[in-house]
Amino acid sequence: MHLESVRLIQYKNYKQAQVSFSPQVNCFLGENGSGKTNLLDAIFYLAFTKSADQALDMQCIFHNEDFFSIKGEFKVEEKKRVVLGAYQKGKKKQIKLDDKPYKKVSEHIGKFPTVLIAPNDTDVIRGASEDRRKFFDAIISQVDQGYLNNLIAYNHVLKQRNSLLKQFAEQDRFDSDLLEPFTEKLVELGTKVHEVRSSFIESFKPLLMEHYSKLSSEKELIGIEYESDFAEGIEGKMQSSLKKDLILKRTNKGIHKDEFVFIMDDVPVKKFGSQGQQKSYLIALKLANFDFLKNQLGVKPILLLDDIFDKLDDQRIEKLMQMVASDAFGQIFVTDARPERSISIFEKIDQEHRYFHINNGQIQARETK
């Protein structure tokens, strides 16, 4: 599977652009702010139906316009597949595959597996538990549509339960019969989500450990600990938390409170890992992400590397590029503000590569071997 071309209309700083790609390595070169990351983000949008760095679609529209569209042509097992993503102010977004709209946008997730490594990924290591849940949910959702549906349904019921708790506080009353159905549904859906997360972590751990070992010369023993209210006795925990729920007007137990603790030599990486150790752990997480999707789906995901060379030392860059040269990956997209660096790196690799010089939303392609 690879992306053959993309056409942008009024997406971020691109008024209009169309570009064709190499099935192997593609380098987006240009100064910071020129539009390299925006082009990478358009590819991300084709896979995930949303921007990687903007919460709202309207924030992705070209200045003073009222809509954008992204069209991508993929090649999957010698068959062309066309994805269209479009949004107009005041209307629902449109996602189409081969000119057929989805009933639910979420049905598209996993059709074109993609892994992004970006500068703000440090949030996965250093941020709140929500960042780690989102990271793993994004991986699992690409291979398990049922998991994604249960997760969406859980969050919907959670909102309803929280709204009811607020109503109780505002009206100074409590009705257990009214609240109980929402609690039971949270337990039902949360149990399903917890089972999948538990199984996933067990299969993900070995991939993570293998990649950390390859990337780092350090000898630390690493792992992941999955902490969840659903590990045992969730019904009792929900009941004992009811008083606190009513006071705080929100649900305090559930899979929305799950935590994934990244461990190195029996201590949390977040608190005790050096900057180099955290970088190695993060890249290992992303490469394990890649391998998990490849193993589950039988195809190599598209790999998006945004400004990655500035975040890695020479040793880690060399190790990563050795993997690129070994055919471990499929199609790769890289951004770099220092063209001479990328050119020097990829000229040494026996892979077809193509350079795209980007300046203020204008793209100039240069053919290479």
mmCIF file of C-alpha atoms in Angstrom:
data_model
loop_
_atom_site.group_PDB
_atom_site.id
_atom_site.type_symbol
_atom_site.label_atom_id
_atom_site.label_comp_id
_atom_site.label_asym_id
_atom_site.label_seq_id
_atom_site.Cartn_x
_atom_site.Cartn_y
_atom_site.Cartn_z
ATOM 1 C CA MET A 1 0.000 0.000 0.000
ATOM 2 C CA HIS A 2 1.214 3.510 -0.795
ATOM 3 C CA LEU A 3 -0.103 7.008 -1.497
ATOM 4 C CA GLU A 4 0.380 7.902 -5.163
ATOM 5 C CA SER A 5 -0.762 11.523 -5.098
ATOM 6 C CA VAL A 6 -2.608 14.173 -3.150
ATOM 7 C CA ARG A 7 -4.573 17.255 -4.201
ATOM 8 C CA LEU A 8 -5.197 20.080 -1.763
ATOM 9 C CA ILE A 9 -7.703 22.896 -2.086
ATOM 10 C CA GLN A 10 -7.615 25.621 0.568
ATOM 11 C CA TYR A 11 -6.071 23.373 3.223
ATOM 12 C CA LYS A 12 -4.088 25.337 5.812
ATOM 13 C CA ASN A 13 -1.511 27.431 3.879
ATOM 14 C CA TYR A 14 -2.155 25.674 0.537
ATOM 15 C CA LYS A 15 -4.520 27.593 -1.731
ATOM 16 C CA GLN A 16 -4.230 24.804 -4.282
ATOM 17 C CA ALA A 17 -1.628 22.085 -4.811
ATOM 18 C CA GLN A 18 -1.279 18.703 -6.456
ATOM 19 C CA VAL A 19 1.719 16.420 -6.066
ATOM 20 C CA SER A 20 2.726 12.821 -6.881
ATOM 21 C CA PHE A 21 4.890 10.722 -4.576
ATOM 22 C CA SER A 22 7.496 7.983 -4.620
ATOM 23 C CA PRO A 23 6.267 4.646 -3.239
ATOM 24 C CA GLN A 24 9.345 4.618 -0.997
ATOM 25 C CA VAL A 25 10.945 7.765 0.493
ATOM 26 C CA ASN A 26 9.610 11.335 0.149
ATOM 27 C CA CYS A 27 11.363 14.343 1.702
ATOM 28 C CA PHE A 28 9.576 17.658 2.265
ATOM 29 C CA LEU A 29 12.278 20.318 2.499
ATOM 30 C CA GLY A 30 11.959 23.999 3.369
ATOM 31 C CA GLU A 31 12.211 26.621 6.072
ATOM 32 C CA ASN A 32 10.089 26.471 9.199
ATOM 33 C CA GLY A 33 6.599 27.797 8.483
ATOM 34 C CA SER A 34 6.793 27.044 4.755
ATOM 35 C CA GLY A 35 4.120 24.326 4.834
ATOM 36 C CA LYS A 36 6.068 21.069 5.206
ATOM 37 C CA THR A 37 4.148 19.897 8.255
ATOM 38 C CA ASN A 38 0.841 21.028 6.725
ATOM 39 C CA LEU A 39 1.420 18.748 3.720
ATOM 40 C CA LEU A 40 2.279 15.895 6.060
ATOM 41 C CA ASP A 41 -0.859 16.698 8.064
ATOM 42 C CA ALA A 42 -3.009 16.423 4.929
ATOM 43 C CA ILE A 43 -1.766 12.836 4.519
ATOM 44 C CA PHE A 44 -2.589 12.179 8.173
ATOM 45 C CA TYR A 45 -6.097 13.549 7.550
ATOM 46 C CA LEU A 46 -6.647 11.047 4.729
ATOM 47 C CA ALA A 47 -5.953 8.210 7.177
ATOM 48 C CA PHE A 48 -7.613 9.486 10.362
ATOM 49 C CA THR A 49 -10.296 11.909 9.025
ATOM 50 C CA LYS A 50 -8.863 14.691 11.183
ATOM 51 C CA SER A 51 -5.832 16.903 11.556
ATOM 52 C CA ALA A 52 -3.021 15.785 13.848
ATOM 53 C CA ASP A 53 -2.546 19.260 15.343
ATOM 54 C CA GLN A 54 -5.892 21.075 15.048
ATOM 55 C CA ALA A 55 -8.885 20.028 17.122
ATOM 56 C CA LEU A 56 -11.434 21.654 14.801
ATOM 57 C CA ASP A 57 -11.764 21.239 11.040
ATOM 58 C CA MET A 58 -12.561 24.933 10.606
ATOM 59 C CA GLN A 59 -9.060 25.747 11.865
ATOM 60 C CA CYS A 60 -7.634 23.958 8.811
ATOM 61 C CA ILE A 61 -9.302 26.211 6.212
ATOM 62 C CA PHE A 62 -7.136 28.573 4.156
ATOM 63 C CA HIS A 63 -7.311 32.190 5.330
ATOM 64 C CA ASN A 64 -10.634 33.948 4.577
ATOM 65 C CA GLU A 65 -12.115 30.925 2.751
ATOM 66 C CA ASP A 66 -15.044 28.779 3.885
ATOM 67 C CA PHE A 67 -14.069 25.218 2.899
ATOM 68 C CA PHE A 68 -11.198 22.840 2.203
ATOM 69 C CA SER A 69 -10.808 19.509 0.435
ATOM 70 C CA ILE A 70 -8.101 16.846 0.358
ATOM 71 C CA LYS A 71 -8.081 14.122 -2.273
ATOM 72 C CA GLY A 72 -5.651 11.218 -2.050
ATOM 73 C CA GLU A 73 -5.078 8.397 -4.531
ATOM 74 C CA PHE A 74 -3.765 5.215 -2.914
ATOM 75 C CA LYS A 75 -2.553 2.004 -4.508
ATOM 76 C CA VAL A 76 -3.550 -1.090 -2.535
ATOM 77 C CA GLU A 77 -2.661 -4.481 -4.002
ATOM 78 C CA GLU A 78 -2.541 -3.051 -7.536
ATOM 79 C CA LYS A 79 -5.955 -1.428 -7.084
ATOM 80 C CA LYS A 80 -6.471 2.335 -6.995
ATOM 81 C CA ARG A 81 -8.445 3.666 -4.026
ATOM 82 C CA VAL A 82 -9.496 7.329 -3.831
ATOM 83 C CA VAL A 83 -10.124 9.086 -0.528
ATOM 84 C CA LEU A 84 -11.789 12.486 -0.327
ATOM 85 C CA GLY A 85 -11.953 14.553 2.838
ATOM 86 C CA ALA A 86 -13.817 17.868 2.755
ATOM 87 C CA TYR A 87 -15.238 20.375 5.178
ATOM 88 C CA GLN A 88 -17.348 23.515 4.733
ATOM 89 C CA LYS A 89 -18.126 25.946 7.525
ATOM 90 C CA GLY A 90 -21.483 25.254 9.111
ATOM 91 C CA LYS A 91 -21.750 21.746 7.634
ATOM 92 C CA LYS A 92 -20.641 18.249 8.582
ATOM 93 C CA LYS A 93 -17.359 16.991 7.184
ATOM 94 C CA GLN A 94 -17.469 14.621 4.228
ATOM 95 C CA ILE A 95 -15.319 11.509 3.976
ATOM 96 C CA LYS A 96 -15.662 9.405 0.829
ATOM 97 C CA LEU A 97 -13.919 6.258 -0.344
ATOM 98 C CA ASP A 98 -14.061 5.672 -4.088
ATOM 99 C CA ASP A 99 -16.743 8.366 -4.299
ATOM 100 C CA LYS A 100 -18.969 6.595 -1.744
ATOM 101 C CA PRO A 101 -19.689 8.450 1.530
ATOM 102 C CA TYR A 102 -19.511 6.622 4.850
ATOM 103 C CA LYS A 103 -22.559 6.336 7.080
ATOM 104 C CA LYS A 104 -20.189 6.980 9.994
ATOM 105 C CA VAL A 105 -16.841 8.722 9.604
ATOM 106 C CA SER A 106 -15.341 6.287 12.116
ATOM 107 C CA GLU A 107 -15.797 3.459 9.581
ATOM 108 C CA HIS A 108 -12.836 4.847 7.638
ATOM 109 C CA ILE A 109 -10.339 4.393 10.487
ATOM 110 C CA GLY A 110 -7.884 1.586 9.724
ATOM 111 C CA LYS A 111 -8.484 1.497 5.977
ATOM 112 C CA PHE A 112 -5.097 3.159 5.315
ATOM 113 C CA PRO A 113 -2.901 2.485 8.376
ATOM 114 C CA THR A 114 -0.524 5.320 9.177
ATOM 115 C CA VAL A 115 1.993 6.104 11.906
ATOM 116 C CA LEU A 116 3.084 9.681 12.707
ATOM 117 C CA ILE A 117 6.211 10.617 14.665
ATOM 118 C CA ALA A 118 6.056 14.341 15.469
ATOM 119 C CA PRO A 119 7.674 16.876 17.845
ATOM 120 C CA ASN A 120 4.690 17.029 20.221
ATOM 121 C CA ASP A 121 4.809 13.265 20.718
ATOM 122 C CA THR A 122 6.705 13.910 23.944
ATOM 123 C CA ASP A 123 3.239 14.421 25.480
ATOM 124 C CA VAL A 124 2.829 10.640 25.312
ATOM 125 C CA ILE A 125 5.744 10.286 27.729
ATOM 126 C CA ARG A 126 5.513 13.479 29.783
ATOM 127 C CA GLY A 127 1.853 14.438 29.525
ATOM 128 C CA ALA A 128 -1.311 13.385 31.320
ATOM 129 C CA SER A 129 -2.873 9.925 31.269
ATOM 130 C CA GLU A 130 -5.297 11.129 28.588
ATOM 131 C CA ASP A 131 -2.400 11.503 26.132
ATOM 132 C CA ARG A 132 -1.370 7.877 26.636
ATOM 133 C CA ARG A 133 -4.953 6.610 26.322
ATOM 134 C CA LYS A 134 -5.365 8.513 23.047
ATOM 135 C CA PHE A 135 -2.092 7.078 21.750
ATOM 136 C CA PHE A 136 -3.085 3.464 22.374
ATOM 137 C CA ASP A 137 -6.729 3.992 21.369
ATOM 138 C CA ALA A 138 -5.535 5.282 17.978
ATOM 139 C CA ILE A 139 -3.484 2.122 17.441
ATOM 140 C CA ILE A 140 -6.174 -0.344 18.502
ATOM 141 C CA SER A 141 -8.913 1.481 16.570
ATOM 142 C CA GLN A 142 -7.034 0.954 13.298
ATOM 143 C CA VAL A 143 -7.309 -2.828 13.658
ATOM 144 C CA ASP A 144 -10.529 -3.279 15.667
ATOM 145 C CA GLN A 145 -13.660 -1.435 14.538
ATOM 146 C CA GLY A 146 -15.678 -2.998 17.348
ATOM 147 C CA TYR A 147 -13.298 -1.512 19.899
ATOM 148 C CA LEU A 148 -13.680 1.924 18.353
ATOM 149 C CA ASN A 149 -17.474 1.625 18.352
ATOM 150 C CA ASN A 150 -17.504 0.584 22.017
ATOM 151 C CA LEU A 151 -15.151 3.425 22.929
ATOM 152 C CA ILE A 152 -17.344 5.983 21.138
ATOM 153 C CA ALA A 153 -20.459 4.559 22.814
ATOM 154 C CA TYR A 154 -18.758 4.602 26.232
ATOM 155 C CA ASN A 155 -17.806 8.269 25.893
ATOM 156 C CA HIS A 156 -21.360 9.106 24.821
ATOM 157 C CA VAL A 157 -22.855 7.376 27.883
ATOM 158 C CA LEU A 158 -20.212 9.016 30.089
ATOM 159 C CA LYS A 159 -21.351 12.455 28.892
ATOM 160 C CA GLN A 160 -24.967 11.545 29.620
ATOM 161 C CA ARG A 161 -24.147 10.307 33.122
ATOM 162 C CA ASN A 162 -22.093 13.413 33.889
ATOM 163 C CA SER A 163 -24.913 15.633 32.619
ATOM 164 C CA LEU A 164 -27.344 13.851 34.931
ATOM 165 C CA LEU A 165 -24.992 14.302 37.892
ATOM 166 C CA LYS A 166 -24.910 18.039 37.159
ATOM 167 C CA GLN A 167 -28.702 18.140 36.993
ATOM 168 C CA PHE A 168 -28.914 16.484 40.416
ATOM 169 C CA ALA A 169 -26.595 19.146 41.849
ATOM 170 C CA GLU A 170 -28.484 22.034 40.246
ATOM 171 C CA GLN A 171 -31.881 20.713 41.381
ATOM 172 C CA ASP A 172 -30.615 19.572 44.788
ATOM 173 C CA ARG A 173 -32.056 16.086 44.389
ATOM 174 C CA PHE A 174 -30.915 12.519 43.648
ATOM 175 C CA ASP A 175 -32.713 9.716 41.804
ATOM 176 C CA SER A 176 -30.831 6.406 41.874
ATOM 177 C CA ASP A 177 -33.312 4.752 39.504
ATOM 178 C CA LEU A 178 -32.590 7.432 36.902
ATOM 179 C CA LEU A 179 -28.808 7.117 37.267
ATOM 180 C CA GLU A 180 -28.516 3.332 37.437
ATOM 181 C CA PRO A 181 -29.061 2.538 33.712
ATOM 182 C CA PHE A 182 -26.181 4.847 32.759
ATOM 183 C CA THR A 183 -23.930 3.261 35.379
ATOM 184 C CA GLU A 184 -24.775 -0.245 34.147
ATOM 185 C CA LYS A 185 -24.074 0.729 30.534
ATOM 186 C CA LEU A 186 -20.711 2.232 31.479
ATOM 187 C CA VAL A 187 -19.768 -1.010 33.226
ATOM 188 C CA GLU A 188 -20.888 -3.089 30.231
ATOM 189 C CA LEU A 189 -19.014 -1.030 27.624
ATOM 190 C CA GLY A 190 -16.031 -0.370 29.865
ATOM 191 C CA THR A 191 -15.563 -4.093 30.464
ATOM 192 C CA LYS A 192 -15.300 -4.696 26.713
ATOM 193 C CA VAL A 193 -12.810 -1.852 26.264
ATOM 194 C CA HIS A 194 -10.734 -3.047 29.219
ATOM 195 C CA GLU A 195 -10.522 -6.602 27.854
ATOM 196 C CA VAL A 196 -9.184 -5.385 24.515
ATOM 197 C CA ARG A 197 -6.705 -2.972 26.106
ATOM 198 C CA SER A 198 -5.376 -5.726 28.389
ATOM 199 C CA SER A 199 -4.893 -8.155 25.511
ATOM 200 C CA PHE A 200 -3.321 -5.470 23.332
ATOM 201 C CA ILE A 201 -0.705 -4.470 25.905
ATOM 202 C CA GLU A 202 0.475 -8.070 26.245
ATOM 203 C CA SER A 203 1.105 -8.327 22.487
ATOM 204 C CA PHE A 204 2.552 -4.799 22.268
ATOM 205 C CA LYS A 205 5.158 -5.148 25.040
ATOM 206 C CA PRO A 206 7.555 -7.497 23.177
ATOM 207 C CA LEU A 207 7.570 -5.199 20.127
ATOM 208 C CA LEU A 208 8.378 -2.204 22.326
ATOM 209 C CA MET A 209 11.200 -4.005 24.124
ATOM 210 C CA GLU A 210 12.718 -5.201 20.839
ATOM 211 C CA HIS A 211 12.794 -1.716 19.302
ATOM 212 C CA TYR A 212 14.149 -0.067 22.428
ATOM 213 C CA SER A 213 16.981 -2.572 22.433
ATOM 214 C CA LYS A 214 17.790 -1.819 18.784
ATOM 215 C CA LEU A 215 17.644 1.971 19.130
ATOM 216 C CA SER A 216 19.526 2.400 22.363
ATOM 217 C CA SER A 217 22.915 1.255 23.532
ATOM 218 C CA GLU A 218 21.527 1.375 27.073
ATOM 219 C CA LYS A 219 20.834 -1.886 28.899
ATOM 220 C CA GLU A 220 17.704 -0.848 30.813
ATOM 221 C CA LEU A 221 14.817 -3.244 31.250
ATOM 222 C CA ILE A 222 11.643 -1.548 30.025
ATOM 223 C CA GLY A 223 7.946 -2.331 30.072
ATOM 224 C CA ILE A 224 4.383 -1.018 30.414
ATOM 225 C CA GLU A 225 2.027 -1.337 33.362
ATOM 226 C CA TYR A 226 -1.693 -1.028 32.589
ATOM 227 C CA GLU A 227 -3.682 0.353 35.546
ATOM 228 C CA SER A 228 -7.486 0.279 35.394
ATOM 229 C CA ASP A 229 -10.509 0.484 37.698
ATOM 230 C CA PHE A 230 -11.810 -2.501 35.721
ATOM 231 C CA ALA A 231 -8.999 -4.791 36.835
ATOM 232 C CA GLU A 232 -11.353 -6.102 39.545
ATOM 233 C CA GLY A 233 -14.622 -5.219 41.266
ATOM 234 C CA ILE A 234 -15.708 -2.296 39.082
ATOM 235 C CA GLU A 235 -19.345 -2.433 40.284
ATOM 236 C CA GLY A 236 -18.252 -1.963 43.891
ATOM 237 C CA LYS A 237 -15.884 0.832 42.924
ATOM 238 C CA MET A 238 -18.649 2.658 41.043
ATOM 239 C CA GLN A 239 -20.960 2.348 44.058
ATOM 240 C CA SER A 240 -18.348 3.527 46.562
ATOM 241 C CA SER A 241 -17.515 6.475 44.311
ATOM 242 C CA LEU A 242 -21.123 7.671 44.016
ATOM 243 C CA LYS A 243 -20.859 10.227 46.827
ATOM 244 C CA LYS A 244 -17.740 11.721 45.258
ATOM 245 C CA ASP A 245 -19.423 11.722 41.818
ATOM 246 C CA LEU A 246 -22.351 13.725 43.188
ATOM 247 C CA ILE A 247 -20.068 16.264 44.875
ATOM 248 C CA LEU A 248 -17.770 16.734 41.858
ATOM 249 C CA LYS A 249 -20.617 16.352 39.310
ATOM 250 C CA ARG A 250 -18.651 13.900 37.184
ATOM 251 C CA THR A 251 -17.882 10.175 36.984
ATOM 252 C CA ASN A 252 -14.651 9.349 38.811
ATOM 253 C CA LYS A 253 -14.296 5.635 38.047
ATOM 254 C CA GLY A 254 -14.104 4.003 34.649
ATOM 255 C CA ILE A 255 -11.903 3.269 31.663
ATOM 256 C CA HIS A 256 -11.680 7.035 31.016
ATOM 257 C CA LYS A 257 -9.375 7.043 34.046
ATOM 258 C CA ASP A 258 -7.112 4.214 32.816
ATOM 259 C CA GLU A 259 -3.371 4.811 32.989
ATOM 260 C CA PHE A 260 -0.460 3.287 31.099
ATOM 261 C CA VAL A 261 2.771 3.616 33.061
ATOM 262 C CA PHE A 262 5.987 3.435 31.049
ATOM 263 C CA ILE A 263 8.593 1.632 33.115
ATOM 264 C CA MET A 264 12.390 1.535 32.945
ATOM 265 C CA ASP A 265 14.323 -0.471 35.531
ATOM 266 C CA ASP A 266 11.233 -0.593 37.771
ATOM 267 C CA VAL A 267 10.696 3.199 37.842
ATOM 268 C CA PRO A 268 8.485 5.464 35.694
ATOM 269 C CA VAL A 269 10.221 6.870 32.594
ATOM 270 C CA LYS A 270 8.141 10.041 32.977
ATOM 271 C CA LYS A 271 9.756 10.908 36.299
ATOM 272 C CA PHE A 272 13.168 9.298 36.245
ATOM 273 C CA GLY A 273 14.159 8.761 32.605
ATOM 274 C CA SER A 274 16.855 10.987 31.113
ATOM 275 C CA GLN A 275 16.067 13.002 27.988
ATOM 276 C CA GLY A 276 17.924 10.460 25.860
ATOM 277 C CA GLN A 277 16.123 7.543 27.484
ATOM 278 C CA GLN A 278 12.742 9.227 26.963
ATOM 279 C CA LYS A 279 13.560 9.849 23.283
ATOM 280 C CA SER A 280 14.561 6.232 22.784
ATOM 281 C CA TYR A 281 11.431 5.028 24.578
ATOM 282 C CA LEU A 282 9.218 7.291 22.463
ATOM 283 C CA ILE A 283 10.705 6.193 19.132
ATOM 284 C CA ALA A 284 10.461 2.566 20.276
ATOM 285 C CA LEU A 285 6.759 3.143 21.049
ATOM 286 C CA LYS A 286 6.137 4.476 17.566
ATOM 287 C CA LEU A 287 8.070 1.707 15.828
ATOM 288 C CA ALA A 288 6.221 -0.886 17.911
ATOM 289 C CA ASN A 289 3.038 0.884 16.773
ATOM 290 C CA PHE A 290 4.202 0.373 13.178
ATOM 291 C CA ASP A 291 4.980 -3.327 13.671
ATOM 292 C CA PHE A 292 1.715 -4.018 15.500
ATOM 293 C CA LEU A 293 -0.333 -2.558 12.634
ATOM 294 C CA LYS A 294 1.776 -4.397 10.060
ATOM 295 C CA ASN A 295 1.332 -7.719 11.879
ATOM 296 C CA GLN A 296 -2.407 -7.271 12.399
ATOM 297 C CA LEU A 297 -3.328 -5.861 8.989
ATOM 298 C CA GLY A 298 -0.784 -7.581 6.760
ATOM 299 C CA VAL A 299 0.405 -4.317 5.175
ATOM 300 C CA LYS A 300 3.171 -1.861 5.986
ATOM 301 C CA PRO A 301 1.647 1.369 7.303
ATOM 302 C CA ILE A 302 2.626 4.725 5.852
ATOM 303 C CA LEU A 303 5.258 6.320 8.100
ATOM 304 C CA LEU A 304 5.209 10.089 8.653
ATOM 305 C CA LEU A 305 8.358 11.587 10.231
ATOM 306 C CA ASP A 306 7.886 15.257 11.110
ATOM 307 C CA ASP A 307 11.052 17.166 12.005
ATOM 308 C CA ILE A 308 12.466 13.994 13.502
ATOM 309 C CA PHE A 309 16.166 14.610 12.814
ATOM 310 C CA ASP A 310 16.250 17.612 15.140
ATOM 311 C CA LYS A 311 14.938 15.414 17.947
ATOM 312 C CA LEU A 312 17.445 12.561 17.625
ATOM 313 C CA ASP A 313 21.177 12.348 18.108
ATOM 314 C CA ASP A 314 23.454 10.982 15.375
ATOM 315 C CA GLN A 315 23.456 7.473 16.820
ATOM 316 C CA ARG A 316 19.658 7.176 16.810
ATOM 317 C CA ILE A 317 19.399 8.708 13.332
ATOM 318 C CA GLU A 318 21.906 6.172 12.030
ATOM 319 C CA LYS A 319 20.054 3.253 13.628
ATOM 320 C CA LEU A 320 16.704 4.461 12.259
ATOM 321 C CA MET A 321 18.104 4.940 8.764
ATOM 322 C CA GLN A 322 19.592 1.449 8.836
ATOM 323 C CA MET A 323 16.071 0.177 9.382
ATOM 324 C CA VAL A 324 14.821 2.284 6.457
ATOM 325 C CA ALA A 325 17.533 0.854 4.218
ATOM 326 C CA SER A 326 16.674 -2.712 5.271
ATOM 327 C CA ASP A 327 13.155 -2.593 3.791
ATOM 328 C CA ALA A 328 11.621 -2.732 7.272
ATOM 329 C CA PHE A 329 9.268 0.084 6.253
ATOM 330 C CA GLY A 330 7.036 0.792 3.293
ATOM 331 C CA GLN A 331 6.324 4.348 2.132
ATOM 332 C CA ILE A 332 7.938 7.111 4.193
ATOM 333 C CA PHE A 333 7.370 10.879 4.342
ATOM 334 C CA VAL A 334 9.972 13.068 6.064
ATOM 335 C CA THR A 335 10.092 16.807 6.782
ATOM 336 C CA ASP A 336 13.357 18.682 7.343
ATOM 337 C CA ALA A 337 14.255 22.371 7.576
ATOM 338 C CA ARG A 338 17.850 21.563 6.606
ATOM 339 C CA PRO A 339 17.810 20.176 3.036
ATOM 340 C CA GLU A 340 21.513 19.352 2.986
ATOM 341 C CA ARG A 341 21.067 17.036 5.981
ATOM 342 C CA SER A 342 18.261 14.962 4.451
ATOM 343 C CA ILE A 343 19.954 14.832 1.073
ATOM 344 C CA SER A 344 23.157 13.594 2.716
ATOM 345 C CA ILE A 345 21.248 10.930 4.670
ATOM 346 C CA PHE A 346 19.101 9.571 1.860
ATOM 347 C CA GLU A 347 21.770 9.611 -0.830
ATOM 348 C CA LYS A 348 23.440 6.832 1.152
ATOM 349 C CA ILE A 349 20.334 4.658 1.199
ATOM 350 C CA ASP A 350 19.448 2.224 -1.541
ATOM 351 C CA GLN A 351 15.803 3.279 -1.723
ATOM 352 C CA GLU A 352 13.962 5.338 -4.316
ATOM 353 C CA HIS A 353 13.580 8.826 -2.906
ATOM 354 C CA ARG A 354 12.073 12.080 -4.089
ATOM 355 C CA TYR A 355 12.607 15.616 -2.762
ATOM 356 C CA PHE A 356 9.945 18.312 -2.556
ATOM 357 C CA HIS A 357 11.130 21.869 -1.931
ATOM 358 C CA ILE A 358 8.342 23.821 -0.241
ATOM 359 C CA ASN A 359 8.103 27.581 0.032
ATOM 360 C CA ASN A 360 5.013 29.370 1.359
ATOM 361 C CA GLY A 361 2.615 26.687 0.177
ATOM 362 C CA GLN A 362 4.311 26.194 -3.199
ATOM 363 C CA ILE A 363 5.737 22.742 -3.972
ATOM 364 C CA GLN A 364 8.599 22.020 -6.353
ATOM 365 C CA ALA A 365 9.425 18.334 -6.874
ATOM 366 C CA ARG A 366 12.880 17.038 -7.801
ATOM 367 C CA GLU A 367 13.243 13.539 -9.189
ATOM 368 C CA THR A 368 15.999 11.297 -7.836
ATOM 369 C CA LYS A 369 16.853 7.648 -8.172
#
